[in-house]
Short mmCIF file of C-alpha atoms in Angstrom, two decimals:
data_model
loop_
_atom_site.label_atom_id
_atom_site.label_comp_id
_atom_site.label_asym_id
_atom_site.label_seq_id
_atom_site.Cartn_x
_atom_site.Cartn_y
_atom_site.Cartn_z
CA GLU A 1 -31.52 3.32 -2.09
CA SER A 2 -29.09 1.95 0.49
CA TYR A 3 -27.77 -1.60 0.60
CA THR A 4 -26.26 -3.81 3.27
CA GLY A 5 -23.24 -5.96 2.58
CA GLU A 6 -25.44 -9.05 2.56
CA GLY A 7 -27.88 -7.41 0.17
CA VAL A 8 -25.15 -6.41 -2.26
CA MET A 9 -23.72 -9.93 -2.21
CA THR A 10 -27.08 -11.63 -2.69
CA GLU A 11 -28.28 -9.36 -5.48
CA GLY A 12 -24.87 -9.22 -7.17
CA LEU A 13 -24.51 -13.00 -7.14
CA ALA A 14 -27.99 -13.41 -8.65
CA ASN A 15 -27.13 -10.97 -11.45
CA ILE A 16 -23.89 -12.80 -12.22
CA ILE A 17 -25.53 -16.20 -12.47
CA LYS A 18 -28.41 -14.78 -14.53
CA ASN A 19 -25.93 -13.73 -17.22
CA GLN A 20 -24.23 -17.12 -17.56
CA LYS A 21 -24.31 -18.33 -21.17
CA PRO A 22 -25.61 -21.77 -22.22
CA ASP A 23 -22.02 -23.02 -22.71
CA GLY A 24 -21.19 -22.13 -19.10
CA GLY A 25 -19.11 -19.07 -19.92
CA PHE A 26 -19.69 -15.36 -19.51
CA ALA A 27 -19.66 -12.58 -22.11
CA TYR A 28 -19.06 -8.85 -21.85
CA TYR A 29 -22.41 -8.20 -23.54
CA ALA A 30 -25.47 -10.39 -23.96
CA ASP A 31 -25.16 -10.71 -27.74
CA LEU A 32 -21.46 -11.67 -27.67
CA ASN A 33 -19.87 -15.10 -27.35
CA SER A 34 -18.43 -16.27 -24.04
CA ASN A 35 -14.99 -14.89 -23.25
CA LEU A 36 -12.35 -17.09 -21.63
CA TYR A 37 -10.63 -14.36 -19.66
CA LEU A 38 -13.86 -12.92 -18.29
CA THR A 39 -15.12 -16.40 -17.38
CA GLU A 40 -11.90 -17.12 -15.48
CA SER A 41 -12.40 -13.95 -13.44
CA VAL A 42 -16.04 -14.79 -12.72
CA LEU A 43 -15.18 -18.38 -11.78
CA THR A 44 -12.51 -17.13 -9.37
CA SER A 45 -15.09 -14.81 -7.80
CA LEU A 46 -17.72 -17.54 -7.52
CA THR A 47 -15.37 -19.92 -5.69
CA ALA A 48 -14.25 -17.09 -3.38
CA ILE A 49 -17.87 -16.21 -2.60
CA GLU A 50 -18.60 -19.86 -1.85
CA GLU A 51 -15.52 -20.09 0.38
CA ALA A 52 -16.78 -17.03 2.30
CA GLY A 53 -19.90 -19.00 3.27
CA TYR A 54 -22.46 -17.84 0.72
CA ASP A 55 -24.72 -20.25 -1.11
CA VAL A 56 -23.51 -20.46 -4.69
CA PRO A 57 -25.28 -22.94 -7.02
CA VAL A 58 -22.92 -25.82 -7.68
CA THR A 59 -23.99 -25.96 -11.33
CA ALA A 60 -22.89 -22.35 -11.89
CA ILE A 61 -19.37 -23.20 -10.74
CA THR A 62 -19.05 -26.55 -12.51
CA ARG A 63 -20.42 -25.17 -15.81
CA SER A 64 -17.95 -22.27 -15.68
CA ALA A 65 -15.10 -24.64 -14.83
CA SER A 66 -16.05 -26.94 -17.72
CA TYR A 67 -16.06 -23.99 -20.12
CA VAL A 68 -12.59 -22.86 -18.99
CA ALA A 69 -11.07 -26.35 -19.16
CA ASN A 70 -12.66 -27.29 -22.49
CA THR A 71 -11.74 -23.97 -24.11
CA LEU A 72 -8.08 -24.25 -23.16
CA LEU A 73 -7.73 -27.96 -23.91
CA TYR A 74 -9.84 -28.42 -27.03
CA SER A 75 -9.98 -25.09 -28.88
CA VAL A 76 -7.68 -22.36 -30.15
CA PRO A 77 -7.80 -18.60 -29.56
CA SER A 78 -10.23 -16.65 -31.74
CA TYR A 79 -7.35 -14.41 -32.77
CA GLY A 80 -5.38 -17.39 -34.09
CA GLY A 81 -2.24 -19.14 -32.94
CA GLN A 82 -2.03 -21.18 -29.76
CA TRP A 83 -2.73 -20.56 -26.11
CA SER A 84 0.27 -19.21 -24.21
CA ALA A 85 1.75 -20.69 -21.04
CA ARG A 86 0.18 -17.88 -19.06
CA ASP A 87 -3.25 -18.66 -20.55
CA TYR A 88 -2.93 -22.19 -19.18
CA VAL A 89 -1.65 -20.88 -15.84
CA ARG A 90 -4.58 -18.46 -15.47
CA GLY A 91 -6.91 -21.34 -16.23
CA LEU A 92 -5.28 -23.38 -13.47
CA LEU A 93 -5.65 -20.44 -11.08
CA ALA A 94 -9.37 -20.26 -11.84
CA LEU A 95 -9.79 -24.03 -11.41
CA ARG A 96 -7.62 -24.53 -8.33
CA ASN A 97 -10.48 -24.12 -5.80
CA VAL A 98 -13.01 -26.10 -7.84
CA GLU A 99 -13.59 -29.67 -6.66
CA GLY A 100 -12.94 -32.33 -9.25
CA PHE A 101 -11.45 -31.62 -12.68
CA ALA A 102 -8.25 -33.41 -11.61
CA SER A 103 -7.60 -34.73 -15.11
CA ASP A 104 -8.13 -31.30 -16.69
CA LYS A 105 -5.79 -29.65 -14.18
CA ALA A 106 -3.13 -32.29 -14.83
CA GLN A 107 -3.36 -31.75 -18.58
CA LEU A 108 -3.10 -27.98 -18.22
CA GLY A 109 -0.10 -28.37 -15.93
CA ALA A 110 1.57 -30.70 -18.43
CA ARG A 111 1.09 -28.14 -21.20
CA VAL A 112 2.66 -25.41 -19.07
CA SER A 113 5.66 -27.62 -18.33
CA THR A 114 6.02 -28.56 -22.01
CA LEU A 115 5.88 -24.96 -23.22
CA LEU A 116 8.46 -23.79 -20.66
CA SER A 117 10.79 -26.72 -21.32
CA ALA A 118 10.63 -26.05 -25.05
CA THR A 119 11.73 -22.43 -24.56
CA SER A 120 15.41 -22.33 -23.62
CA ASN A 121 15.38 -18.72 -22.44
CA TRP A 122 11.98 -18.66 -20.75
CA LYS A 123 13.55 -17.29 -17.54
CA GLU A 124 14.70 -14.18 -19.38
CA ARG A 125 11.53 -13.75 -21.45
CA ILE A 126 8.84 -14.28 -18.82
CA ASP A 127 7.47 -11.08 -17.30
CA ASN A 128 6.85 -10.61 -13.59
CA GLY A 129 3.06 -10.91 -13.86
CA ALA A 130 3.26 -14.30 -15.55
CA LEU A 131 5.98 -15.38 -13.15
CA ILE A 132 3.97 -14.63 -10.00
CA ASP A 133 0.90 -16.35 -11.45
CA LEU A 134 3.06 -19.36 -12.24
CA SER A 135 4.35 -19.49 -8.66
CA LEU A 136 0.79 -19.79 -7.35
CA VAL A 137 0.27 -23.13 -9.13
CA SER A 138 3.80 -24.42 -9.78
CA LYS A 139 4.04 -26.43 -6.55
CA GLU A 140 1.03 -28.54 -7.55
CA VAL A 141 1.49 -28.92 -11.30
CA LEU A 142 5.20 -28.56 -12.13
CA PRO A 143 8.26 -30.69 -11.31
CA GLY A 144 9.92 -29.80 -8.01
CA LYS A 145 13.08 -28.51 -9.68
CA MET A 146 11.12 -26.08 -11.88
CA ASP A 147 9.08 -24.88 -8.91
CA LYS A 148 12.29 -24.03 -7.03
CA GLU A 149 13.66 -22.21 -10.08
CA ILE A 150 10.50 -20.10 -10.29
CA LEU A 151 10.73 -19.09 -6.62
CA ALA A 152 14.42 -18.27 -6.93
CA LEU A 153 13.73 -16.17 -10.01
CA LEU A 154 10.97 -14.29 -8.20
CA ARG A 155 13.22 -13.49 -5.25
CA ASN A 156 15.90 -12.16 -7.59
CA ARG A 157 13.39 -9.81 -9.21
CA VAL A 158 12.16 -8.30 -5.95
CA ALA A 159 13.12 -4.63 -5.52
CA ILE A 160 13.97 -3.37 -2.02
CA ASP A 161 13.95 0.28 -0.98
CA GLY A 162 13.01 2.44 2.00
CA ARG A 163 9.36 1.45 1.74
CA GLY A 164 10.04 -2.28 1.88
CA ALA A 165 10.11 -4.94 -0.84
CA SER A 166 7.99 -5.13 -3.98
CA LEU A 167 7.71 -6.91 -7.30
CA PRO A 168 8.02 -4.22 -9.99
CA ALA A 169 5.62 -4.07 -12.90
CA SER A 170 7.16 -5.13 -16.18
CA TYR A 171 6.10 -5.13 -19.80
CA SER A 172 3.67 -7.95 -20.52
CA THR A 173 3.41 -9.64 -23.89
CA TRP A 174 -0.15 -10.71 -23.04
CA SER A 175 -2.52 -7.84 -23.79
CA TRP A 176 -5.36 -9.43 -21.82
CA TYR A 177 -3.47 -9.11 -18.55
CA TYR A 178 -2.76 -5.83 -16.81
CA ASP A 179 -0.30 -6.10 -13.94
CA THR A 180 0.64 -3.49 -11.35
CA SER A 181 3.39 -3.53 -8.76
CA ILE A 182 1.01 -3.46 -5.79
CA GLY A 183 -1.16 -6.25 -7.21
CA MET A 184 1.81 -8.49 -7.98
CA THR A 185 3.36 -7.78 -4.58
CA ALA A 186 0.12 -8.87 -2.91
CA ARG A 187 0.07 -12.08 -4.98
CA LEU A 188 3.69 -12.71 -4.00
CA VAL A 189 2.70 -12.48 -0.32
CA ASP A 190 -0.03 -15.03 -1.02
CA SER A 191 2.36 -17.36 -2.84
CA LEU A 192 5.11 -17.25 -0.19
CA SER A 193 2.69 -17.43 2.75
CA LYS A 194 1.11 -20.61 1.43
CA ARG A 195 4.56 -22.22 1.42
CA ASP A 196 5.96 -20.78 4.64
CA VAL A 197 4.18 -18.18 6.78
CA ASN A 198 7.52 -17.36 8.45
CA ASP A 199 9.32 -16.48 5.21
CA VAL A 200 11.52 -13.48 6.05
CA LEU A 201 10.62 -11.72 2.80
CA ILE A 202 6.91 -11.49 3.69
CA GLU A 203 7.48 -8.82 6.35
CA LYS A 204 9.24 -6.57 3.84
CA LEU A 205 6.49 -7.10 1.27
CA LEU A 206 3.81 -6.23 3.84
CA ARG A 207 5.71 -3.08 4.76
CA TYR A 208 5.66 -1.96 1.13
CA ILE A 209 1.93 -2.70 0.89
CA GLY A 210 1.28 -0.68 4.03
CA ALA A 211 3.33 2.26 2.74
CA SER A 212 1.44 2.19 -0.56
CA LYS A 213 -2.00 2.56 0.98
CA ALA A 214 -3.83 5.73 -0.09
CA ARG A 215 -5.56 8.11 2.28
CA ASP A 216 -8.96 6.78 1.29
CA GLY A 217 -7.95 3.33 2.57
CA ALA A 218 -7.56 1.75 -0.87
CA TRP A 219 -4.66 0.65 -3.02
CA GLY A 220 -5.19 2.33 -6.37
CA SER A 221 -7.82 0.38 -8.29
CA THR A 222 -10.58 -1.84 -6.95
CA ALA A 223 -8.81 -4.86 -8.44
CA ASP A 224 -5.53 -4.06 -6.63
CA THR A 225 -7.38 -3.42 -3.35
CA ALA A 226 -9.11 -6.80 -3.67
CA GLU A 227 -5.73 -8.47 -4.32
CA VAL A 228 -4.25 -6.87 -1.20
CA VAL A 229 -7.20 -7.76 1.02
CA HIS A 230 -7.21 -11.35 -0.25
CA ALA A 231 -3.47 -11.79 0.33
CA MET A 232 -3.41 -10.15 3.77
CA VAL A 233 -6.48 -11.96 5.08
CA GLY A 234 -5.08 -15.26 3.84
CA HIS A 235 -1.70 -14.63 5.47
CA ILE A 236 -3.26 -13.52 8.75
CA ASP A 237 -5.46 -16.62 8.79
CA ARG A 238 -2.56 -18.97 8.07
CA SER A 239 -0.19 -17.34 10.56
CA GLY A 240 -2.77 -16.95 13.33
CA GLU A 241 -1.63 -13.37 13.92
CA ALA A 242 -5.18 -12.11 14.45
CA SER A 243 -5.48 -14.23 17.61
CA SER A 244 -2.20 -13.04 19.15
CA GLN A 245 -2.19 -11.74 22.71
CA PHE A 246 0.83 -10.25 24.48
CA ASP A 247 2.26 -7.17 26.19
CA LEU A 248 4.89 -5.21 24.30
CA ALA A 249 7.34 -3.08 26.29
CA MET A 250 9.69 -0.51 24.85
CA LYS A 251 12.96 0.20 26.67
CA LEU A 252 15.81 2.60 25.97
CA ASN A 253 19.13 1.61 27.52
CA GLY A 254 17.27 -0.65 29.96
CA SER A 255 14.85 2.04 31.18
CA PRO A 256 11.13 1.40 30.53
CA ALA A 257 9.65 3.93 28.10
CA ALA A 258 6.21 2.62 27.13
CA VAL A 259 4.11 -0.54 27.20
CA LYS A 260 0.96 -1.68 25.40
CA SER A 261 -1.22 -4.76 25.76
CA PHE A 262 -2.33 -6.39 22.52
CA THR A 263 -5.37 -8.68 22.24
CA PRO A 264 -7.39 -9.97 19.27
CA ASP A 265 -9.59 -6.88 19.70
CA ASN A 266 -6.78 -4.36 19.10
CA ILE A 267 -4.08 -6.44 17.36
CA PHE A 268 -4.17 -4.09 14.35
CA ASP A 269 -3.63 -0.93 16.41
CA THR A 270 -0.47 1.09 15.84
CA PHE A 271 1.72 1.56 18.90
CA THR A 272 3.93 4.66 18.59
CA HIS A 273 6.38 6.41 20.89
CA GLN A 274 8.78 9.32 20.41
CA PHE A 275 12.10 9.79 22.16
CA GLY A 276 13.66 13.20 22.60
CA LEU A 277 17.27 13.66 21.58
CA ALA A 278 18.18 14.43 25.18
CA GLU A 279 17.17 10.87 26.18
CA PHE A 280 20.04 9.41 24.15
CA ILE A 281 23.58 9.17 25.54
CA ALA A 282 26.06 10.80 23.18
CA THR A 283 29.17 8.92 24.33
CA THR A 284 27.93 5.34 24.05
CA THR A 285 25.90 2.94 21.92
CA ASN A 286 22.22 3.31 22.74
CA VAL A 287 20.07 0.18 22.87
CA LEU A 288 16.36 0.27 22.04
CA ALA A 289 14.67 -2.97 23.08
CA LEU A 290 11.20 -4.29 22.27
CA GLU A 291 10.23 -7.02 24.72
CA LYS A 292 7.17 -9.27 24.78
CA SER A 293 5.59 -10.71 27.92
CA LYS A 294 2.35 -12.45 28.94
CA GLU A 295 2.41 -14.11 25.54
CA LEU A 296 -0.61 -16.36 25.01
CA LYS A 297 0.67 -17.83 21.75
CA PRO A 298 4.43 -18.52 21.49
CA ASN A 299 6.41 -16.61 18.87
CA SER A 300 3.58 -14.21 18.02
CA PRO A 301 5.02 -11.79 15.44
CA PHE A 302 4.84 -8.02 15.50
CA TYR A 303 6.04 -5.46 12.96
CA TYR A 304 7.87 -2.24 13.66
CA ASP A 305 9.56 0.69 11.96
CA MET A 306 11.99 3.24 13.39
CA THR A 307 12.72 6.68 11.98
CA PHE A 308 15.22 9.30 13.07
CA ARG A 309 14.31 12.96 12.63
CA TYR A 310 16.14 16.06 13.77
CA ALA A 311 15.67 19.81 13.40
CA LEU A 312 18.33 22.53 13.47
CA PRO A 313 18.11 26.32 13.66
CA VAL A 314 18.17 27.92 10.23
CA ASP A 315 21.61 29.46 10.76
CA GLN A 316 23.06 26.00 11.49
CA LEU A 317 21.79 24.31 8.35
CA ILE A 318 24.77 23.19 6.28
CA PRO A 319 24.37 22.58 2.53
CA ARG A 320 24.83 18.91 1.73
CA ASP A 321 25.70 17.17 -1.53
CA GLU A 322 23.75 13.94 -1.99
CA GLY A 323 24.22 11.75 -5.00
CA PHE A 324 25.68 13.56 -8.00
CA MET A 325 25.00 16.77 -9.92
CA MET A 326 25.43 17.51 -13.61
CA THR A 327 26.26 20.97 -14.97
CA ARG A 328 26.73 22.27 -18.48
CA GLY A 329 28.57 25.41 -19.54
CA LEU A 330 30.33 27.23 -22.38
CA TYR A 331 34.05 28.04 -22.18
CA ARG A 332 36.57 29.89 -24.32
CA LEU A 333 39.05 27.77 -26.23
CA THR A 334 41.92 29.08 -24.12
CA ASP A 335 40.23 27.84 -20.93
CA SER A 336 41.43 24.22 -21.22
CA ALA A 337 40.70 23.51 -17.55
CA PHE A 338 37.10 24.74 -17.82
CA LEU A 339 37.50 27.09 -14.88
CA THR A 340 35.53 30.14 -16.02
CA PRO A 341 32.11 29.65 -17.65
CA VAL A 342 31.28 32.25 -20.28
CA THR A 343 28.26 34.40 -19.50
CA THR A 344 28.60 36.86 -22.39
CA ALA A 345 30.10 36.45 -25.86
CA THR A 346 30.40 38.34 -29.15
CA ARG A 347 28.81 37.21 -32.39
CA GLY A 348 31.05 34.79 -34.31
CA GLU A 349 33.16 33.83 -31.29
CA VAL A 350 33.89 30.11 -31.07
CA LEU A 351 33.19 28.53 -27.65
CA ARG A 352 33.63 25.09 -26.26
CA GLY A 353 30.77 23.23 -24.51
CA HIS A 354 31.47 21.15 -21.42
#
């Protein structure tokens, strides 16, 4: 049987709501009690579905939100102890798009602030997954100084390489949460974009996300792919990039090489051009210019990469040492300079390793 996107959404939503427990939560199996972490995920999905324009029963959302807030504020974990700062943060993330519950959100935010303030080395102990989640709610629920510290800490933990910038996965002390580099990088795009769509780090993060895309069009797991799509769609919507319209010309040393017109219909197309080595001038600095014209929206961004590749005849290939190399050998005791590795030896002979 085949399904349309609308059919999948309608039937899937009905199945989700049908399995809601009397206390408003959701359980992994019908005969189990409601689970906080599962309910947070379902609540996040329900608010996203509603935001996309689908009709979601208000009672399903409010009952789930009440379960999440009441569980975190008025109960303790079934495994004992107390809720962690990240538990409160994930609750805030699930509640952030639910109307009302202002008092509950304020109390959860206060508990996060209290727990962090009571831990002198929380900056060293907090893992990247908890840190990026915290950044998504810190502006609304934490003091301004702490919010700035969280953003600064995140920027310091970003890794930059040839693929772009990413937030590396780190060991998490919370077994309920599984974080991956691509998922956290997508959430970092979302966090920064909501503060400033022109943040210079976003371009590098998007480049890493693009380079990490698999041939099947996904990013690893379904969860990571959903994170990437959510972050990119949100950023595109906030920046207005999808409505950009302009002509982009490519010039080498002032001479036109190629031009392409971009409109909302083809704004996601890739514009590529190759220059032959003979087109470059060996005795001077070559200038490659990318120029926009007929720009409908001022300062419309575009993203580009440049690579340099060359090929030589086999007889002109020169061995190159890159990085460092380690070797290990055995030497006779008289060879103090380690000049002649031993390839054969007699039984009982004493050799020196180096």
